[in-house]
mmCIF file of C-alpha atoms in Angstrom:
data_model
loop_
_atom_site.group_PDB
_atom_site.id
_atom_site.type_symbol
_atom_site.label_atom_id
_atom_site.label_comp_id
_atom_site.label_asym_id
_atom_site.label_seq_id
_atom_site.Cartn_x
_atom_site.Cartn_y
_atom_site.Cartn_z
ATOM 1 C CA ARG A 523 13.014 32.503 112.987
ATOM 2 C CA LYS A 524 12.637 28.784 112.479
ATOM 3 C CA CYS A 525 10.276 27.416 109.839
ATOM 4 C CA SER A 526 8.083 24.435 110.493
ATOM 5 C CA GLY A 527 8.699 21.454 108.239
ATOM 6 C CA CYS A 528 12.369 22.203 107.453
ATOM 7 C CA ARG A 529 13.113 18.489 107.028
ATOM 8 C CA ALA A 530 10.394 18.178 104.388
ATOM 9 C CA LEU A 531 11.760 21.258 102.651
ATOM 10 C CA ALA A 532 15.249 19.738 102.647
ATOM 11 C CA ARG A 533 13.798 16.678 100.921
ATOM 12 C CA PHE A 534 12.115 18.985 98.417
ATOM 13 C CA MET A 535 15.417 20.744 97.676
ATOM 14 C CA LEU A 536 17.045 17.337 97.196
ATOM 15 C CA LEU A 537 14.348 16.273 94.733
ATOM 16 C CA VAL A 538 14.821 19.476 92.760
ATOM 17 C CA LEU A 539 18.578 18.821 92.677
ATOM 18 C CA LEU A 540 18.067 15.265 91.459
ATOM 19 C CA ALA A 541 15.447 16.178 88.889
ATOM 20 C CA ALA A 542 17.525 18.914 87.345
ATOM 21 C CA GLY A 543 20.875 17.164 87.588
ATOM 22 C CA LEU A 544 20.024 13.800 86.098
ATOM 23 C CA ASP A 545 18.746 14.675 82.647
ATOM 24 C CA GLY A 546 20.012 12.540 79.765
ATOM 25 C CA CYS A 547 23.691 12.086 78.911
ATOM 26 C CA SER A 548 23.898 14.838 76.298
ATOM 27 C CA ALA A 549 22.215 17.257 78.649
ATOM 28 C CA THR A 550 24.351 16.336 81.653
ATOM 29 C CA LYS A 551 27.356 18.404 80.599
ATOM 30 C CA PHE A 552 25.142 21.376 79.759
ATOM 31 C CA GLY A 553 23.202 20.885 82.973
ATOM 32 C CA TYR A 554 26.283 20.763 85.121
ATOM 33 C CA ASN A 555 27.775 23.787 83.437
ATOM 34 C CA HIS A 556 24.587 25.695 84.247
ATOM 35 C CA ALA A 557 23.269 23.648 87.164
ATOM 36 C CA GLU A 558 23.271 26.447 89.696
ATOM 37 C CA ARG A 559 21.168 28.689 87.467
ATOM 38 C CA LEU A 560 18.880 25.825 86.362
ATOM 39 C CA LEU A 561 18.285 24.743 89.951
ATOM 40 C CA SER A 562 17.580 28.323 90.978
ATOM 41 C CA TRP A 563 15.001 28.585 88.206
ATOM 42 C CA LYS A 564 13.470 25.269 89.243
ATOM 43 C CA ILE A 565 13.257 26.421 92.852
ATOM 44 C CA ASP A 566 11.685 29.694 91.631
ATOM 45 C CA ASP A 567 8.844 27.534 90.257
ATOM 46 C CA TYR A 568 8.029 26.631 93.860
ATOM 47 C CA VAL A 569 8.906 29.648 95.977
ATOM 48 C CA ASP A 570 9.789 33.321 95.632
ATOM 49 C CA LEU A 571 13.054 33.847 97.498
ATOM 50 C CA GLU A 572 14.290 37.159 98.844
ATOM 51 C CA ARG A 573 17.661 38.482 97.618
ATOM 52 C CA GLU A 574 19.509 37.290 100.757
ATOM 53 C CA GLN A 575 17.899 33.859 100.456
ATOM 54 C CA LYS A 576 19.068 33.629 96.838
ATOM 55 C CA THR A 577 22.596 34.418 98.022
ATOM 56 C CA GLN A 578 22.323 31.663 100.634
ATOM 57 C CA LEU A 579 21.004 29.295 97.971
ATOM 58 C CA HIS A 580 24.051 30.061 95.815
ATOM 59 C CA GLN A 581 26.342 29.489 98.793
ATOM 60 C CA ALA A 582 24.674 26.123 99.430
ATOM 61 C CA LEU A 583 24.560 24.950 95.817
ATOM 62 C CA ALA A 584 28.098 25.729 94.654
ATOM 63 C CA PRO A 585 29.962 23.312 96.958
ATOM 64 C CA LEU A 586 27.181 20.726 96.766
ATOM 65 C CA LEU A 587 27.322 20.655 92.974
ATOM 66 C CA ALA A 588 31.132 20.521 92.991
ATOM 67 C CA TRP A 589 31.026 17.555 95.386
ATOM 68 C CA HIS A 590 28.364 15.832 93.283
ATOM 69 C CA ARG A 591 30.276 16.297 90.036
ATOM 70 C CA THR A 592 33.567 14.962 91.402
ATOM 71 C CA SER A 593 32.391 12.186 93.710
ATOM 72 C CA GLN A 594 28.977 11.027 92.508
ATOM 73 C CA LEU A 595 29.027 11.213 88.708
ATOM 74 C CA PRO A 596 31.885 8.686 88.509
ATOM 75 C CA ARG A 597 29.801 6.304 90.647
ATOM 76 C CA TYR A 598 26.826 6.756 88.297
ATOM 77 C CA ALA A 599 29.034 6.126 85.275
ATOM 78 C CA ASP A 600 30.375 2.882 86.789
ATOM 79 C CA TRP A 601 26.833 1.764 87.606
ATOM 80 C CA LEU A 602 25.607 2.511 84.086
ATOM 81 C CA ASP A 603 28.645 0.751 82.581
ATOM 82 C CA ARG A 604 27.800 -2.413 84.552
ATOM 83 C CA ILE A 605 24.214 -2.258 83.310
ATOM 84 C CA ALA A 606 25.362 -1.728 79.714
ATOM 85 C CA LEU A 607 27.689 -4.738 79.909
ATOM 86 C CA ALA A 608 24.869 -6.949 81.171
ATOM 87 C CA VAL A 609 22.520 -5.727 78.446
ATOM 88 C CA GLU A 610 25.181 -6.231 75.762
ATOM 89 C CA ALA A 611 25.722 -9.791 77.014
ATOM 90 C CA GLY A 612 22.016 -10.351 76.300
ATOM 91 C CA GLN A 613 21.272 -12.259 79.468
ATOM 92 C CA VAL A 614 19.082 -9.956 81.500
ATOM 93 C CA SER A 615 16.560 -11.361 83.948
ATOM 94 C CA ALA A 616 13.692 -9.578 85.672
ATOM 95 C CA GLU A 617 15.549 -9.999 88.990
ATOM 96 C CA GLN A 618 18.633 -8.401 87.507
ATOM 97 C CA VAL A 619 16.661 -5.422 86.214
ATOM 98 C CA GLU A 620 15.070 -5.011 89.623
ATOM 99 C CA SER A 621 18.511 -5.115 91.281
ATOM 100 C CA TRP A 622 19.672 -2.243 89.083
ATOM 101 C CA PHE A 623 17.347 0.080 90.970
ATOM 102 C CA GLU A 624 18.910 -0.650 94.373
ATOM 103 C CA PRO A 625 21.945 1.624 93.884
ATOM 104 C CA GLY A 626 19.541 4.441 93.048
ATOM 105 C CA ASP A 627 18.271 4.329 96.621
ATOM 106 C CA GLU A 628 21.837 4.504 97.882
ATOM 107 C CA PHE A 629 22.650 7.393 95.544
ATOM 108 C CA GLY A 630 19.606 9.291 96.783
ATOM 109 C CA ALA A 631 20.489 8.673 100.442
ATOM 110 C CA THR A 632 24.049 9.875 99.867
ATOM 111 C CA ILE A 633 22.866 13.081 98.215
ATOM 112 C CA TYR A 634 20.283 13.635 100.941
ATOM 113 C CA GLU A 635 22.937 13.278 103.661
ATOM 114 C CA LYS A 636 25.094 15.856 101.897
ATOM 115 C CA ALA A 637 22.269 18.217 100.861
ATOM 116 C CA VAL A 638 20.559 18.615 104.231
ATOM 117 C CA PRO A 639 23.544 20.307 105.907
ATOM 118 C CA ALA A 640 24.089 22.409 102.781
ATOM 119 C CA PHE A 641 20.620 23.922 103.123
ATOM 120 C CA GLU A 642 20.568 24.241 106.921
ATOM 121 C CA ARG A 643 21.182 27.983 106.789
ATOM 122 C CA LEU A 644 18.589 28.652 104.080
ATOM 123 C CA LEU A 645 15.595 26.662 105.266
ATOM 124 C CA PRO A 646 15.084 28.423 108.601
ATOM 125 C CA THR A 647 14.941 31.781 106.797
ATOM 126 C CA LEU A 648 11.804 30.782 104.904
ATOM 127 C CA SER A 649 8.729 32.599 106.085
ATOM 128 C CA GLU A 650 5.490 30.790 106.807
ATOM 129 C CA ALA A 651 4.121 32.323 103.583
ATOM 130 C CA GLN A 652 7.024 30.834 101.609
ATOM 131 C CA VAL A 653 6.526 27.447 103.256
ATOM 132 C CA ARG A 654 2.826 27.661 102.379
ATOM 133 C CA GLN A 655 3.734 28.632 98.788
ATOM 134 C CA ILE A 656 5.969 25.560 98.470
ATOM 135 C CA GLY A 657 3.258 23.321 99.915
ATOM 136 C CA GLU A 658 0.626 24.699 97.557
ATOM 137 C CA GLU A 659 2.863 24.269 94.508
ATOM 138 C CA LEU A 660 3.801 20.717 95.513
ATOM 139 C CA GLU A 661 0.115 19.903 95.959
ATOM 140 C CA ARG A 662 -0.729 21.425 92.573
ATOM 141 C CA LYS A 663 1.984 19.383 90.842
ATOM 142 C CA LEU A 664 0.876 16.244 92.676
ATOM 143 C CA ASP A 665 -2.718 16.851 91.561
ATOM 144 C CA GLU A 666 -1.524 17.237 87.961
ATOM 145 C CA ALA A 667 0.416 13.987 88.194
ATOM 146 C CA ARG A 668 -2.592 12.163 89.681
ATOM 147 C CA LYS A 669 -4.886 13.454 86.954
ATOM 148 C CA ASP A 670 -2.401 12.446 84.291
ATOM 149 C CA GLN A 671 -1.890 9.014 85.796
ATOM 150 C CA PHE A 672 -5.537 8.213 86.355
ATOM 151 C CA ARG A 673 -7.224 10.046 83.520
ATOM 152 C CA ASP A 674 -10.122 8.133 82.052
ATOM 153 C CA ASP A 675 -9.499 8.564 78.361
ATOM 154 C CA GLY A 676 -10.339 5.025 77.375
ATOM 155 C CA ASP A 677 -6.732 3.824 77.307
ATOM 156 C CA ASP A 678 -6.073 0.309 78.405
ATOM 157 C CA PRO A 679 -3.176 -0.151 80.859
ATOM 158 C CA LEU A 680 -0.747 -1.150 78.107
ATOM 159 C CA VAL A 681 -1.467 1.938 76.022
ATOM 160 C CA TYR A 682 -1.072 4.076 79.144
ATOM 161 C CA ARG A 683 2.307 2.434 79.970
ATOM 162 C CA GLN A 684 3.515 2.914 76.409
ATOM 163 C CA ARG A 685 2.522 6.583 76.393
ATOM 164 C CA ALA A 686 4.033 7.208 79.831
ATOM 165 C CA LEU A 687 7.289 5.492 78.861
ATOM 166 C CA LYS A 688 7.579 7.541 75.654
ATOM 167 C CA ASP A 689 6.748 10.758 77.527
ATOM 168 C CA ASN A 690 9.429 10.033 80.138
ATOM 169 C CA PHE A 691 12.041 9.297 77.496
ATOM 170 C CA LYS A 692 11.119 12.488 75.625
ATOM 171 C CA ASP A 693 11.507 14.471 78.851
ATOM 172 C CA TRP A 694 14.962 12.983 79.417
ATOM 173 C CA PHE A 695 16.352 12.716 75.906
ATOM 174 C CA GLY A 696 14.308 15.026 73.679
ATOM 175 C CA PRO A 697 12.398 14.097 70.536
ATOM 176 C CA LEU A 698 12.305 10.405 69.614
ATOM 177 C CA ARG A 699 12.553 8.894 66.161
ATOM 178 C CA ASP A 700 9.773 6.553 64.982
ATOM 179 C CA ALA A 701 12.012 3.508 65.444
ATOM 180 C CA GLN A 702 12.770 4.558 69.028
ATOM 181 C CA GLU A 703 9.079 5.008 69.797
ATOM 182 C CA ALA A 704 8.320 1.587 68.313
ATOM 183 C CA ARG A 705 11.050 0.010 70.426
ATOM 184 C CA LEU A 706 9.689 1.639 73.597
ATOM 185 C CA GLU A 707 6.175 0.417 72.769
ATOM 186 C CA SER A 708 7.555 -3.079 72.282
ATOM 187 C CA TRP A 709 9.494 -2.842 75.516
ATOM 188 C CA ALA A 710 6.391 -1.759 77.459
ATOM 189 C CA ARG A 711 4.468 -4.667 75.918
ATOM 190 C CA ASP A 712 7.162 -7.289 76.583
ATOM 191 C CA THR A 713 8.332 -6.157 80.014
ATOM 192 C CA PRO A 714 6.433 -7.557 82.986
ATOM 193 C CA ARG A 715 4.752 -4.900 85.067
ATOM 194 C CA VAL A 716 6.498 -4.372 88.417
#
């Protein structure tokens, strides 16, 4: 039986893979050593899979993660090294910062091209109820994000940007020291909004 919206579900699986696989440097090794389990748990947040579907998920994830570790992580490291060199040189322009995001689009497209075939066998096995469950959970998370982004708690845009930046860094890297929080606040204040 073929599910409707399999392409959208493939994109969802890709986003889960990216979200779980790109946590901060210290967490990357841990994440990759346990990526299959962590991704399975993340997917469980969205949909209840049957035993056979979990087996298919495992069969899709194992080679995908091995490919990503050997072929993509070195590309990310090179990209981050180039950024670090530019920052260390102290001559960073707004245009340069904007250009640093371009490879991210390419990285995402490469993963998507590899992930879609990896999940081809799993996605059609999803029942309409499972597809509905995924849609409802995505909508719930989107609603949460909208409420968080547009909450009317009296914050001016700068305070909101500072809080959001600190929250994102905490999610990626864990607790921040006071000096790190102060630097992020300064960065949000001094960086033009794009």
